[in-house]
Short mmCIF file of C-alpha atoms in Angstrom, two decimals:
data_model
loop_
_atom_site.label_atom_id
_atom_site.label_comp_id
_atom_site.label_asym_id
_atom_site.label_seq_id
_atom_site.Cartn_x
_atom_site.Cartn_y
_atom_site.Cartn_z
CA UNK A 1 -0.01 -26.77 -12.43
CA UNK A 2 -0.56 -23.10 -13.29
CA UNK A 3 -0.37 -20.78 -10.30
CA UNK A 4 -3.86 -19.50 -11.04
CA UNK A 5 -5.14 -23.09 -10.89
CA UNK A 6 -3.34 -24.13 -7.69
CA UNK A 7 -5.36 -24.49 -4.47
CA UNK A 8 -4.80 -21.67 -2.02
CA UNK A 9 -2.81 -22.92 0.96
CA UNK A 10 -4.23 -20.06 3.03
CA UNK A 11 -7.86 -21.13 2.86
CA UNK A 12 -8.18 -24.94 2.66
CA UNK A 13 -11.41 -24.93 4.71
CA UNK A 14 -13.09 -21.97 3.05
CA UNK A 15 -16.49 -23.66 3.15
CA UNK A 16 -16.42 -23.66 6.98
CA UNK A 17 -15.91 -19.91 7.35
CA UNK A 18 -18.56 -17.84 9.07
CA UNK A 19 -20.00 -15.20 6.76
CA UNK A 20 -18.06 -12.18 8.12
CA UNK A 21 -14.79 -14.12 7.85
CA UNK A 22 -15.70 -15.32 4.35
CA UNK A 23 -16.38 -11.79 3.13
CA UNK A 24 -13.14 -10.49 4.68
CA UNK A 25 -11.20 -13.32 3.05
CA UNK A 26 -12.43 -12.42 -0.44
CA UNK A 27 -11.79 -8.71 0.07
CA UNK A 28 -8.31 -9.17 1.53
CA UNK A 29 -7.28 -11.48 -1.29
CA UNK A 30 -7.86 -8.65 -3.78
CA UNK A 31 -4.75 -6.89 -2.45
CA UNK A 32 -2.76 -9.43 -4.48
CA UNK A 33 -4.39 -8.00 -7.62
CA UNK A 34 -3.28 -4.47 -6.75
CA UNK A 35 0.25 -5.63 -6.02
CA UNK A 36 0.43 -7.59 -9.27
CA UNK A 37 -0.55 -4.55 -11.34
CA UNK A 38 1.90 -2.37 -9.40
CA UNK A 39 4.75 -4.75 -10.27
CA UNK A 40 3.73 -4.62 -13.94
CA UNK A 41 3.89 -0.79 -14.05
CA UNK A 42 7.12 -0.64 -16.13
CA UNK A 43 5.64 -2.92 -18.79
CA UNK A 44 2.40 -0.93 -18.85
CA UNK A 45 4.35 2.31 -19.29
CA UNK A 46 6.29 0.78 -22.17
CA UNK A 47 3.05 -0.46 -23.73
CA UNK A 48 1.54 3.04 -23.67
CA UNK A 49 4.73 4.60 -25.05
CA UNK A 50 4.87 2.18 -27.97
CA UNK A 51 1.13 2.28 -28.65
CA UNK A 52 0.93 6.08 -28.72
CA UNK A 53 2.59 6.80 -32.10
CA UNK A 54 0.61 4.00 -33.74
CA UNK A 55 -2.69 5.32 -32.44
CA UNK A 56 -1.73 8.88 -33.39
CA UNK A 57 -1.11 7.57 -36.90
CA UNK A 58 -4.70 6.27 -37.11
CA UNK A 59 -4.34 2.81 -35.60
CA UNK A 60 -6.99 0.94 -33.68
CA UNK A 61 -7.17 -0.76 -30.31
CA UNK A 62 -8.20 -4.39 -30.77
CA UNK A 63 -8.96 -6.49 -27.68
CA UNK A 64 -8.93 -10.29 -27.90
CA UNK A 65 -9.92 -12.77 -25.20
CA UNK A 66 -12.13 -15.60 -24.04
CA UNK A 67 -14.43 -15.95 -21.04
CA UNK A 68 -13.86 -13.44 -18.25
CA UNK A 69 -10.74 -12.02 -19.89
CA UNK A 70 -12.56 -11.47 -23.16
CA UNK A 71 -15.53 -9.82 -21.46
CA UNK A 72 -13.17 -7.44 -19.66
CA UNK A 73 -11.68 -6.54 -23.04
CA UNK A 74 -15.15 -5.82 -24.42
CA UNK A 75 -15.91 -3.65 -21.39
CA UNK A 76 -12.75 -1.57 -21.80
CA UNK A 77 -13.35 -1.08 -25.51
CA UNK A 78 -16.98 -0.03 -25.04
CA UNK A 79 -16.28 2.48 -22.27
CA UNK A 80 -13.76 4.49 -24.28
CA UNK A 81 -16.48 6.16 -26.35
CA UNK A 82 -18.57 7.80 -23.59
CA UNK A 83 -15.52 8.59 -21.46
CA UNK A 84 -13.22 10.00 -24.12
CA UNK A 85 -15.33 10.28 -27.31
CA UNK A 86 -13.11 7.60 -28.79
CA UNK A 87 -14.59 6.36 -32.09
CA UNK A 88 -16.33 2.99 -31.89
CA UNK A 89 -14.55 1.79 -35.03
CA UNK A 90 -11.16 2.38 -33.39
CA UNK A 91 -11.83 0.27 -30.29
CA UNK A 92 -12.82 -3.25 -31.34
CA UNK A 93 -13.14 -6.42 -29.31
CA UNK A 94 -13.04 -10.08 -30.29
CA UNK A 95 -14.58 -12.57 -27.87
CA UNK A 96 -14.19 -16.30 -28.37
CA UNK A 97 -17.60 -17.65 -29.35
CA UNK A 98 -18.76 -14.33 -30.82
CA UNK A 99 -20.84 -11.48 -29.35
CA UNK A 100 -23.36 -13.86 -27.74
CA UNK A 101 -20.58 -15.21 -25.52
CA UNK A 102 -20.74 -11.91 -23.65
CA UNK A 103 -23.91 -13.21 -21.98
CA UNK A 104 -23.80 -17.01 -22.30
CA UNK A 105 -20.66 -19.13 -22.07
CA UNK A 106 -19.84 -20.80 -25.40
CA UNK A 107 -18.10 -23.99 -24.37
CA UNK A 108 -15.02 -24.95 -26.36
CA UNK A 109 -14.75 -21.63 -28.23
CA UNK A 110 -11.59 -20.68 -26.36
CA UNK A 111 -9.87 -23.86 -27.61
CA UNK A 112 -10.24 -22.92 -31.29
CA UNK A 113 -6.87 -21.44 -32.26
CA UNK A 114 -7.62 -21.24 -36.02
CA UNK A 115 -10.81 -19.27 -35.28
CA UNK A 116 -8.82 -16.73 -33.29
CA UNK A 117 -6.60 -16.16 -36.31
CA UNK A 118 -9.59 -15.95 -38.67
CA UNK A 119 -11.45 -13.47 -36.47
CA UNK A 120 -8.42 -11.21 -36.22
CA UNK A 121 -7.70 -11.47 -39.95
CA UNK A 122 -11.29 -10.39 -40.71
CA UNK A 123 -10.50 -7.04 -39.09
CA UNK A 124 -7.66 -6.53 -41.58
CA UNK A 125 -5.06 -5.52 -38.98
CA UNK A 126 -2.30 -3.09 -39.94
CA UNK A 127 1.07 -2.09 -38.51
CA UNK A 128 -0.58 0.88 -36.76
CA UNK A 129 -3.02 -1.29 -34.81
CA UNK A 130 -2.48 -2.26 -31.18
CA UNK A 131 -3.76 -5.72 -30.29
CA UNK A 132 -4.35 -6.49 -26.61
CA UNK A 133 -4.36 -10.24 -26.01
CA UNK A 134 -5.95 -11.29 -22.72
CA UNK A 135 -5.67 -14.71 -21.11
CA UNK A 136 -5.51 -15.45 -17.38
CA UNK A 137 -3.80 -18.78 -18.07
CA UNK A 138 -1.67 -17.16 -20.74
CA UNK A 139 -2.16 -20.10 -23.08
CA UNK A 140 -5.73 -19.81 -24.40
CA UNK A 141 -5.61 -21.22 -27.97
CA UNK A 142 -8.11 -18.71 -29.41
CA UNK A 143 -5.97 -15.84 -28.12
CA UNK A 144 -2.74 -17.40 -29.34
CA UNK A 145 -4.25 -17.77 -32.81
CA UNK A 146 -5.10 -14.07 -32.85
CA UNK A 147 -1.62 -13.25 -31.56
CA UNK A 148 0.00 -15.13 -34.42
CA UNK A 149 -2.15 -13.32 -36.98
CA UNK A 150 -1.49 -9.91 -35.40
CA UNK A 151 2.25 -10.45 -35.54
CA UNK A 152 2.03 -11.43 -39.21
CA UNK A 153 0.33 -8.09 -39.87
CA UNK A 154 3.04 -6.19 -38.00
CA UNK A 155 0.63 -4.86 -35.36
CA UNK A 156 1.90 -4.04 -31.87
CA UNK A 157 0.94 -6.97 -29.63
CA UNK A 158 0.43 -6.66 -25.88
CA UNK A 159 0.07 -9.97 -24.04
CA UNK A 160 -1.71 -9.93 -20.64
CA UNK A 161 -1.45 -13.08 -18.49
CA UNK A 162 -1.74 -14.03 -14.82
CA UNK A 163 0.91 -16.74 -14.85
CA UNK A 164 4.69 -16.27 -15.20
CA UNK A 165 6.33 -17.45 -18.43
CA UNK A 166 2.97 -17.63 -20.21
CA UNK A 167 3.05 -18.04 -24.02
CA UNK A 168 0.78 -15.03 -24.65
CA UNK A 169 3.17 -12.76 -22.72
CA UNK A 170 6.38 -14.29 -24.03
CA UNK A 171 5.30 -14.29 -27.68
CA UNK A 172 3.83 -10.76 -27.69
CA UNK A 173 5.91 -7.67 -28.39
CA UNK A 174 5.31 -6.59 -24.81
CA UNK A 175 4.35 -9.10 -22.15
CA UNK A 176 2.41 -7.86 -19.12
CA UNK A 177 2.41 -10.51 -16.41
CA UNK A 178 -0.05 -9.97 -13.57
CA UNK A 179 1.12 -12.65 -11.15
CA UNK A 180 -1.87 -12.91 -8.81
CA UNK A 181 -1.14 -16.46 -7.61
CA UNK A 182 -3.72 -19.02 -6.44
CA UNK A 183 -7.33 -17.96 -6.13
CA UNK A 184 -9.38 -18.20 -2.93
CA UNK A 185 -11.71 -20.49 -4.88
CA UNK A 186 -9.25 -22.66 -6.75
CA UNK A 187 -9.06 -21.87 -10.45
CA UNK A 188 -11.79 -19.20 -10.45
CA UNK A 189 -9.87 -16.55 -12.36
CA UNK A 190 -12.94 -14.29 -12.41
CA UNK A 191 -11.74 -13.28 -8.93
CA UNK A 192 -8.41 -11.51 -8.33
CA UNK A 193 -6.96 -12.49 -11.71
CA UNK A 194 -9.92 -10.75 -13.32
CA UNK A 195 -9.54 -7.76 -11.00
CA UNK A 196 -5.88 -7.41 -11.97
CA UNK A 197 -6.74 -7.55 -15.67
CA UNK A 198 -9.45 -4.90 -15.22
CA UNK A 199 -7.02 -2.61 -13.39
CA UNK A 200 -4.29 -3.14 -15.97
CA UNK A 201 -6.65 -2.40 -18.87
CA UNK A 202 -8.02 0.68 -17.11
CA UNK A 203 -4.49 1.89 -16.49
CA UNK A 204 -3.32 1.28 -20.04
CA UNK A 205 -6.27 2.80 -21.88
CA UNK A 206 -6.69 5.74 -19.50
CA UNK A 207 -2.99 6.63 -19.66
CA UNK A 208 -3.12 6.38 -23.44
CA UNK A 209 -6.12 8.72 -23.59
CA UNK A 210 -4.37 11.25 -21.34
CA UNK A 211 -1.43 11.28 -23.74
CA UNK A 212 -3.88 11.72 -26.63
CA UNK A 213 -5.02 15.01 -25.05
CA UNK A 214 -8.37 13.68 -23.91
CA UNK A 215 -7.88 15.08 -20.39
CA UNK A 216 -7.25 18.59 -19.06
CA UNK A 217 -5.82 18.58 -15.55
CA UNK A 218 -7.65 15.53 -14.27
CA UNK A 219 -10.94 16.32 -16.01
CA UNK A 220 -12.28 14.09 -18.81
CA UNK A 221 -13.02 17.08 -21.01
CA UNK A 222 -13.49 14.99 -24.16
CA UNK A 223 -16.41 12.96 -22.83
CA UNK A 224 -19.42 12.21 -25.01
CA UNK A 225 -22.41 13.79 -23.25
CA UNK A 226 -24.87 11.16 -24.42
CA UNK A 227 -27.17 10.92 -21.39
CA UNK A 228 -28.50 13.12 -18.59
CA UNK A 229 -25.76 12.12 -16.17
CA UNK A 230 -22.99 12.94 -18.62
CA UNK A 231 -24.67 16.22 -19.60
CA UNK A 232 -24.61 17.25 -15.94
CA UNK A 233 -20.99 16.15 -15.68
CA UNK A 234 -20.09 18.13 -18.80
CA UNK A 235 -21.67 21.24 -17.32
CA UNK A 236 -19.84 20.86 -14.01
CA UNK A 237 -16.49 20.40 -15.75
CA UNK A 238 -17.09 23.37 -18.04
CA UNK A 239 -17.85 25.56 -15.04
CA UNK A 240 -14.73 24.37 -13.24
CA UNK A 241 -12.23 24.38 -16.11
CA UNK A 242 -13.76 27.38 -17.85
CA UNK A 243 -14.00 29.47 -14.67
CA UNK A 244 -17.60 30.25 -15.59
CA UNK A 245 -20.93 30.50 -13.81
CA UNK A 246 -23.64 27.96 -14.61
CA UNK A 247 -25.55 30.14 -17.05
CA UNK A 248 -22.45 31.08 -19.05
CA UNK A 249 -21.18 27.50 -19.08
CA UNK A 250 -24.56 26.12 -20.16
CA UNK A 251 -24.88 28.64 -23.00
CA UNK A 252 -21.36 27.98 -24.24
CA UNK A 253 -21.78 24.22 -24.07
CA UNK A 254 -24.93 24.49 -26.18
CA UNK A 255 -23.07 26.63 -28.72
CA UNK A 256 -20.27 24.06 -28.80
CA UNK A 257 -22.49 21.02 -29.21
CA UNK A 258 -21.72 19.85 -25.65
CA UNK A 259 -17.99 19.63 -26.48
CA UNK A 260 -16.37 20.48 -23.15
CA UNK A 261 -12.85 21.04 -24.51
CA UNK A 262 -14.09 23.55 -27.03
CA UNK A 263 -16.29 25.33 -24.49
CA UNK A 264 -13.41 25.67 -22.03
CA UNK A 265 -11.09 27.20 -24.63
CA UNK A 266 -13.80 29.60 -25.82
CA UNK A 267 -14.65 30.69 -22.29
CA UNK A 268 -11.12 31.06 -21.01
CA UNK A 269 -9.84 32.93 -24.07
CA UNK A 270 -13.10 34.81 -24.67
CA UNK A 271 -13.19 33.66 -28.29
CA UNK A 272 -16.03 32.94 -30.70
CA UNK A 273 -16.64 29.21 -31.03
CA UNK A 274 -15.07 28.86 -34.48
CA UNK A 275 -11.90 30.69 -33.43
CA UNK A 276 -11.69 28.52 -30.32
CA UNK A 277 -12.07 25.45 -32.54
CA UNK A 278 -9.15 26.59 -34.70
CA UNK A 279 -7.02 27.27 -31.62
CA UNK A 280 -7.77 23.80 -30.28
CA UNK A 281 -7.03 22.13 -33.61
CA UNK A 282 -3.71 23.98 -33.90
CA UNK A 283 -2.81 22.65 -30.46
CA UNK A 284 -3.65 19.08 -31.56
CA UNK A 285 -6.54 18.99 -29.12
CA UNK A 286 -4.38 19.90 -26.12
CA UNK A 287 -6.45 22.30 -23.99
CA UNK A 288 -3.50 23.45 -21.89
CA UNK A 289 -1.43 24.23 -24.98
CA UNK A 290 -4.32 26.02 -26.69
CA UNK A 291 -4.83 28.24 -23.64
CA UNK A 292 -1.12 29.02 -23.33
CA UNK A 293 -0.76 29.89 -27.00
CA UNK A 294 -3.97 31.93 -26.93
CA UNK A 295 -2.79 33.98 -23.97
CA UNK A 296 0.64 34.50 -25.54
CA UNK A 297 -1.02 35.67 -28.75
CA UNK A 298 -3.20 38.16 -26.91
CA UNK A 299 -0.16 39.63 -25.15
CA UNK A 300 1.88 39.99 -28.35
#
């Protein structure tokens, strides 16, 4: 029996617990998720290192999964755009059963290995693409079909599983095993197995975006200010990183089309917007490098 499917020996009478004890049990069990991701840190670092040159060369992130794992992949792909202005067409997600399975379970879809291959093939994967294959069991047929197709295309494959020696991890270029063990509710991998997958995906994609110069210090200066909350956040970050008062930051942001990175460079170097844009482009979007080179140029 898979470890994720095994009954928890710690809580055989879970249904008898008083409510405070029941809540504490669920919360405490999540520490296993944190520990599992911590142990997978070397594999996650390797995954980012190998994905980076492919993404810099124009590759895409393609998430593949079924059920909870697939929905977590969709979530990570969708959130990259508002957080880092990552293009929608370069963060794609395949969910067994199609888009409607995000809201209603499509029974049997995860067992269709040929469909996984067909869905991946329809995206015309290339050697620069990075395919993230998500399966708590590690043996979901739909995901394994997509894995096979991704390898045929020469894409970098990252296999995420919650059981040791799982096919999706062993057959991928880089296997990331999140060994969370038995669930409090036996077999319900939407619990700590899902939490571990969410943390691992957050860690991978966020680290990748940092290395793609989407962050300055610890500020997400490449966000897409697409709603009132994010507009306020953009203003606060521009004031902080640009060392500017609110009025100056607001005016510069407006001139820069709400592009925080550009506004920060323009404010800090006291440059017109177009010159700041050139400085940022020459630094490959790296705010710190653009500021250093700009200051060095002004001192020369």
